[in-house]
């Protein structure tokens, strides 16, 4: 680098302006300091700006001087950079600012999850939401003062008459109405008889009308709806757990809370665990409010994402329904948050910033002084524990809507009634399906496993087809003639010979997936109209909506699906549900395995008998005496959850303690093991805190990276974030190794 003498330095211009902190969407520890030049002096906290960073330009947000955080969440102080070294802010685009509540929320999520705040901000900004919107369309109107000497032909007169009596019209539409050519319009414009104007864009979202289609609610439904309306009318923070059996009308009831929010002139946010749910949900919303809500999920196109982001910021989007990322939209008048199916693990984001949308929804509601309603037929043990501790209010719906009754549930002991050799459906279950279809009713088979078979092995040498990038078996997808890994996406054609012993035609599928069950069902019920509902057969919300419509129109006799069929669908003619493998999910040592299995199977069972015809559920199981099976048969969800609580409480397992997972990954097994061992040796030794591990992760290799795990367990009264920050500061990862932190983990793979 060439030497610069003092005289050269003095000739350089010195930036002027006031110091501001700018948060960039990059993994820095906090905001960076810049100078705000006088020409941008009116910019302040929340304003979106562009700034130089090295040789490139980045988008960021002018941040608050001090984050509003509890003391234990406060990040370490940053070293102040001399003003002479600061670079000036480049520009202040014409974009809505981020509200103070959202900035506070970003700081809180970053501090709680131990994530770089810039990466949390990235979820709130969404770069494609900040791109400029298309220019408004241009149209024509008649000039107020017609030009003197204008020669008028019949065609010209017709154009001018329409232009004078109509709102501004684009060239093609004006020409069509006048029966003239575009050349006639251009000629009038050149003569000064027509003026070009921008055509105002219609509102992006029609305003929902809370008085449009109120439901007829009676008894406990009316009482619960009235209570939810009161919570919204208070315009203050509160948490309500709305628990109701499947088919009890929970959605219609919490829509009354949305109506109260709209009447108060505030915005509402509804979180759904799956994008596929949005189609049926928006239809119910439109029938209630006469307009559709704004949607927010990963399938939105870039332009609609930009329009929606701005409509939320300026209040034009009154109700938003979306996936977990909708929590980070720039609401300025947020008056209600609803988390539907609050028990769902899909609300936990495990890539990038790891957070649980249900828990963060409670935080966002508190910052917005808004009520939050958690909705489920099978609430999580965390929410029930909060009810028991007096932190959450609890409202219950104990009966199905109208004349519908809860389905009868019974187990099929697969040891007593096994399927025929090579098949997977008990004769008892196939007989029940025959009877249901014969009565003109619909049936469903549920298996939470995609593809044809979860494992392929060689009959000759025993070789198992495994992913080269992960510690996982390859799943056969026979319809696409491939073996694929559901963890990293690797796939390969199904080989004709064993890769190990080269024996031809020796590879055989082991176990069933939904494709294999469909194959068996087509052979068993040759005349039945069968529909498969799985994430790899339904390409998105539109395809899911079309499938649901076919079921509703009774064009389908038998539905075969994975967990997508458990998500709150209302199929009035479906009376029989068969669970192909009720034991699936009970193994593996997962802390929440039994709780999740009860929740999932109870939700699936709830698809049966939702109208007047009674419903029946058959659980195929090799362990019919398992507490999960007994809870499903008896319908005594409360006793089961009390039993789960008693098992977790003594060891301070969640929700009676806190967990933080550390996942060490590296390109080589040596780097992963050395880093994990260093973490274990430097683990905190504090009263009420225990560190388990390190140990190889169940998925010891994932996407080509070798993995080890450690788990910190602490009493609920202990703040784990300061402990984790201090612990991580003492350990330097090996070259190529990375330490990911998951506060409140859901997955233990």
XYZ file of C-alpha atoms in Angstrom, residues 355-709:
355
model
C -36.886 -19.675 16.787
C -40.320 -20.986 17.707
C -43.030 -18.853 16.110
C -45.577 -19.684 18.822
C -43.309 -18.394 21.579
C -42.145 -15.388 19.578
C -45.794 -14.543 18.780
C -46.350 -14.121 22.510
C -43.355 -11.754 22.661
C -44.532 -9.717 19.660
C -48.049 -9.428 21.120
C -46.656 -8.198 24.426
C -44.614 -5.510 22.659
C -47.689 -4.458 20.670
C -49.966 -4.495 23.748
C -52.215 -6.905 21.874
C -53.927 -10.156 22.870
C -52.610 -13.443 21.512
C -54.805 -16.534 21.123
C -53.209 -19.993 20.935
C -55.559 -22.514 19.331
C -55.439 -26.314 19.371
C -57.443 -29.490 19.896
C -54.311 -31.008 21.464
C -52.371 -28.195 23.178
C -48.648 -28.529 23.785
C -47.476 -29.424 27.264
C -45.712 -26.027 27.323
C -49.010 -24.183 26.914
C -50.814 -26.383 29.418
C -48.036 -25.779 31.960
C -48.443 -22.034 31.448
C -52.167 -22.422 32.080
C -51.388 -24.298 35.283
C -48.983 -21.567 36.383
C -51.617 -18.869 35.801
C -49.766 -17.217 32.911
C -52.358 -18.156 30.263
C -56.155 -17.999 30.364
C -57.840 -21.236 29.297
C -61.054 -21.510 27.265
C -62.456 -24.889 26.248
C -64.939 -26.240 23.724
C -65.987 -29.735 24.721
C -68.451 -30.642 21.964
C -68.470 -30.727 18.192
C -70.520 -28.196 16.270
C -74.110 -29.058 15.400
C -75.171 -32.702 15.603
C -71.695 -34.152 15.007
C -70.183 -36.436 17.647
C -66.614 -37.486 18.334
C -65.538 -40.600 16.375
C -65.226 -44.015 17.973
C -61.534 -44.988 18.192
C -60.263 -48.538 18.596
C -56.979 -50.352 18.090
C -56.304 -53.235 15.714
C -53.781 -55.577 17.327
C -51.597 -56.487 14.352
C -50.461 -59.625 16.169
C -54.047 -60.903 16.281
C -55.222 -59.570 12.896
C -52.084 -59.418 10.734
C -52.169 -58.485 7.044
C -51.466 -61.061 4.390
C -47.811 -61.751 3.635
C -46.240 -58.828 1.751
C -49.145 -56.481 2.552
C -49.629 -53.820 5.236
C -53.393 -53.425 5.743
C -55.187 -55.667 8.221
C -58.227 -57.525 6.821
C -60.280 -55.818 9.531
C -59.295 -52.398 8.172
C -59.841 -53.314 4.516
C -63.255 -54.715 5.411
C -64.215 -51.474 7.152
C -63.111 -49.469 4.099
C -65.203 -51.695 1.802
C -68.245 -51.110 4.010
C -67.761 -47.315 4.182
C -67.339 -46.953 0.414
C -70.317 -49.247 -0.119
C -72.471 -46.864 1.948
C -71.403 -43.963 -0.279
C -69.128 -42.546 2.425
C -65.452 -41.617 2.222
C -62.469 -43.210 3.968
C -58.910 -42.144 4.698
C -55.650 -44.032 5.191
C -52.879 -42.207 7.036
C -49.166 -43.017 7.026
C -46.645 -40.347 7.935
C -44.014 -41.534 5.488
C -43.476 -40.272 1.940
C -42.339 -42.372 -0.999
C -42.660 -46.081 -1.698
C -40.335 -47.572 0.930
C -38.053 -46.043 3.595
C -35.238 -48.549 3.015
C -33.838 -50.540 0.108
C -31.477 -53.456 0.759
C -29.810 -56.271 -1.144
C -31.221 -59.743 -0.492
C -27.876 -61.275 -1.437
C -25.308 -59.351 0.634
C -27.454 -57.200 2.943
C -26.149 -53.880 1.567
C -28.409 -50.934 2.432
C -28.764 -47.997 0.075
C -27.508 -44.966 2.011
C -27.111 -41.263 1.186
C -23.478 -40.381 0.402
C -23.916 -37.006 2.156
C -25.945 -37.968 5.260
C -26.267 -40.734 7.822
C -29.652 -41.670 6.378
C -31.184 -44.378 4.212
C -32.303 -43.487 0.720
C -36.083 -43.537 0.266
C -37.490 -45.176 -2.830
C -39.895 -43.058 -4.885
C -41.103 -45.621 -7.410
C -43.319 -43.204 -9.319
C -40.228 -41.167 -10.232
C -37.888 -44.192 -10.412
C -35.401 -42.695 -7.962
C -33.887 -43.182 -4.539
C -33.729 -39.895 -2.651
C -32.533 -38.449 0.654
C -35.198 -36.442 2.486
C -32.513 -34.540 4.422
C -30.224 -33.118 1.716
C -32.167 -33.745 -1.516
C -29.626 -36.120 -3.092
C -31.165 -38.591 -5.517
C -30.080 -41.288 -7.937
C -31.848 -43.694 -10.310
C -32.896 -47.022 -8.804
C -30.009 -49.326 -9.753
C -30.560 -52.641 -11.505
C -27.723 -54.326 -9.631
C -26.439 -54.093 -6.064
C -23.633 -51.467 -5.857
C -21.710 -53.721 -3.444
C -22.046 -57.307 -4.721
C -23.263 -56.536 -8.279
C -26.020 -59.138 -8.023
C -28.819 -58.299 -10.475
C -32.408 -57.706 -9.344
C -31.476 -58.308 -5.700
C -32.549 -54.925 -4.298
C -35.819 -55.047 -2.409
C -37.911 -52.345 -0.696
C -38.379 -52.685 3.068
C -41.394 -51.179 4.806
C -44.211 -49.047 3.402
C -44.542 -45.435 2.337
C -47.725 -43.851 1.014
C -46.880 -44.912 -2.559
C -46.743 -48.561 -1.480
C -49.971 -48.259 0.501
C -51.586 -46.687 -2.572
C -50.408 -49.620 -4.682
C -51.972 -52.047 -2.198
C -55.184 -50.003 -1.999
C -55.600 -49.930 -5.792
C -55.298 -53.715 -5.883
C -57.649 -54.181 -2.908
C -60.252 -51.583 -3.990
C -60.037 -51.618 -7.812
C -63.215 -49.584 -8.313
C -62.458 -46.929 -5.687
C -61.545 -43.386 -6.709
C -58.281 -42.794 -4.832
C -56.466 -39.527 -4.108
C -52.987 -39.234 -2.585
C -52.274 -36.170 -0.433
C -48.571 -35.750 0.345
C -46.103 -32.904 0.029
C -44.532 -34.432 -3.085
C -47.885 -35.031 -4.828
C -49.403 -31.604 -4.085
C -47.200 -28.878 -5.545
C -48.576 -25.964 -3.497
C -51.658 -24.290 -2.020
C -53.502 -24.233 -5.369
C -53.033 -27.964 -5.941
C -54.053 -28.657 -2.356
C -57.189 -26.525 -2.748
C -58.112 -28.441 -5.925
C -57.675 -31.759 -4.105
C -59.829 -30.594 -1.202
C -62.544 -29.469 -3.641
C -62.585 -32.905 -5.273
C -63.048 -34.519 -1.870
C -65.810 -32.068 -0.931
C -67.629 -32.766 -4.238
C -67.507 -36.493 -3.392
C -65.368 -37.274 -6.439
C -63.020 -39.272 -4.185
C -63.782 -42.467 -2.241
C -60.444 -43.068 -0.494
C -57.874 -40.470 0.573
C -54.339 -41.672 1.300
C -52.030 -39.154 2.897
C -49.142 -38.130 5.102
C -49.330 -35.541 7.875
C -50.747 -32.941 5.461
C -54.169 -34.614 5.907
C -54.094 -33.915 9.668
C -54.130 -30.127 9.330
C -57.656 -29.056 10.160
C -59.485 -30.095 6.979
C -63.254 -30.372 7.063
C -64.462 -33.338 4.990
C -68.159 -33.751 5.909
C -68.611 -37.097 4.112
C -65.502 -38.792 5.508
C -66.508 -41.313 8.182
C -63.598 -43.765 8.464
C -59.923 -43.112 9.212
C -57.357 -45.920 9.228
C -53.937 -45.294 10.773
C -51.603 -47.666 8.922
C -48.750 -47.547 11.467
C -49.834 -45.974 14.744
C -46.526 -46.999 16.379
C -44.467 -44.870 13.979
C -42.838 -42.013 15.872
C -42.815 -43.638 19.309
C -39.169 -44.712 19.124
C -35.892 -42.858 18.788
C -35.521 -41.468 22.314
C -37.193 -38.147 21.468
C -38.263 -36.287 24.608
C -41.626 -35.421 23.052
C -42.217 -38.607 21.042
C -45.333 -39.712 22.916
C -46.791 -36.197 23.073
C -46.271 -35.643 19.345
C -47.748 -39.021 18.439
C -50.891 -38.395 20.479
C -51.292 -34.941 18.950
C -50.758 -36.087 15.365
C -52.983 -39.154 15.538
C -55.710 -37.305 17.441
C -55.711 -34.644 14.714
C -55.897 -37.288 11.973
C -58.682 -39.090 13.816
C -60.536 -35.791 14.020
C -61.120 -35.838 10.250
C -63.735 -38.590 10.724
C -67.416 -38.006 11.427
C -67.473 -34.207 11.308
C -71.060 -34.083 10.013
C -74.139 -36.105 10.939
C -72.823 -39.569 9.991
C -70.816 -41.089 12.878
C -67.058 -41.510 12.524
C -64.805 -44.481 13.196
C -61.009 -44.630 13.604
C -58.922 -47.818 13.459
C -55.334 -47.768 14.760
C -53.065 -50.521 13.436
C -50.589 -51.185 16.262
C -48.259 -53.865 17.568
C -48.354 -52.276 21.048
C -52.071 -51.583 21.657
C -51.451 -51.324 25.421
C -49.054 -48.370 25.013
C -50.248 -45.262 26.937
C -50.501 -43.362 23.636
C -52.902 -45.936 22.165
C -54.921 -46.051 25.366
C -55.222 -42.255 25.429
C -56.445 -42.208 21.827
C -59.015 -44.926 22.473
C -60.326 -43.364 25.683
C -60.151 -39.781 24.431
C -58.710 -38.810 27.827
C -56.144 -36.317 26.583
C -55.983 -34.519 29.949
C -54.863 -37.599 31.898
C -52.260 -38.448 29.296
C -50.748 -34.963 29.426
C -50.733 -35.036 33.238
C -48.791 -38.284 33.044
C -46.326 -36.704 30.604
C -45.893 -33.755 32.952
C -45.149 -36.018 35.920
C -42.439 -37.793 33.935
C -40.684 -34.565 32.933
C -40.998 -32.482 36.089
C -38.458 -34.315 38.326
C -35.627 -34.039 35.784
C -36.364 -30.398 34.873
C -37.171 -31.346 31.296
C -39.236 -28.796 29.323
C -41.559 -27.179 30.140
C -40.187 -27.422 33.699
C -36.636 -26.561 32.717
C -34.666 -24.999 29.889
C -32.686 -26.659 27.119
C -30.078 -25.285 24.743
C -28.612 -27.511 22.033
C -25.167 -26.958 20.562
C -24.605 -28.568 17.175
C -20.966 -28.785 16.097
C -20.435 -29.444 12.407
C -17.286 -29.566 10.305
C -15.956 -30.746 6.962
C -13.838 -33.406 8.670
C -14.681 -35.737 11.570
C -11.505 -34.656 13.384
C -12.422 -30.945 13.397
C -15.958 -31.705 14.594
C -14.752 -33.996 17.378
C -11.996 -31.628 18.584
C -14.372 -28.640 18.698
C -17.044 -30.643 20.501
C -14.467 -31.947 22.983
C -13.229 -28.399 23.667
C -16.801 -27.306 24.365
C -17.261 -30.223 26.726
C -14.053 -29.473 28.621
C -14.997 -25.792 29.040
C -18.652 -26.492 29.870
C -20.146 -24.313 32.635
C -20.197 -25.882 36.085
C -22.983 -24.075 37.895
C -25.643 -25.091 40.366
C -28.835 -25.977 38.525
C -27.030 -26.362 35.177
C -25.995 -29.642 33.542
C -24.260 -30.235 30.210
C -24.848 -33.553 28.450
C -22.334 -34.669 25.845
C -20.563 -34.212 23.575
C -21.728 -37.187 21.538
C -22.084 -37.906 17.823
C -25.435 -36.646 16.589
C -28.051 -39.231 15.533
C -27.579 -37.758 12.060
C -23.794 -37.958 12.387
C -23.317 -36.667 8.837
C -25.702 -34.157 7.290
C -25.161 -32.562 3.882
C -21.576 -33.749 3.964
C -20.737 -32.234 7.358
C -19.787 -34.306 10.396
C -21.849 -33.494 13.483
C -21.635 -33.717 17.275
C -24.146 -32.438 19.811
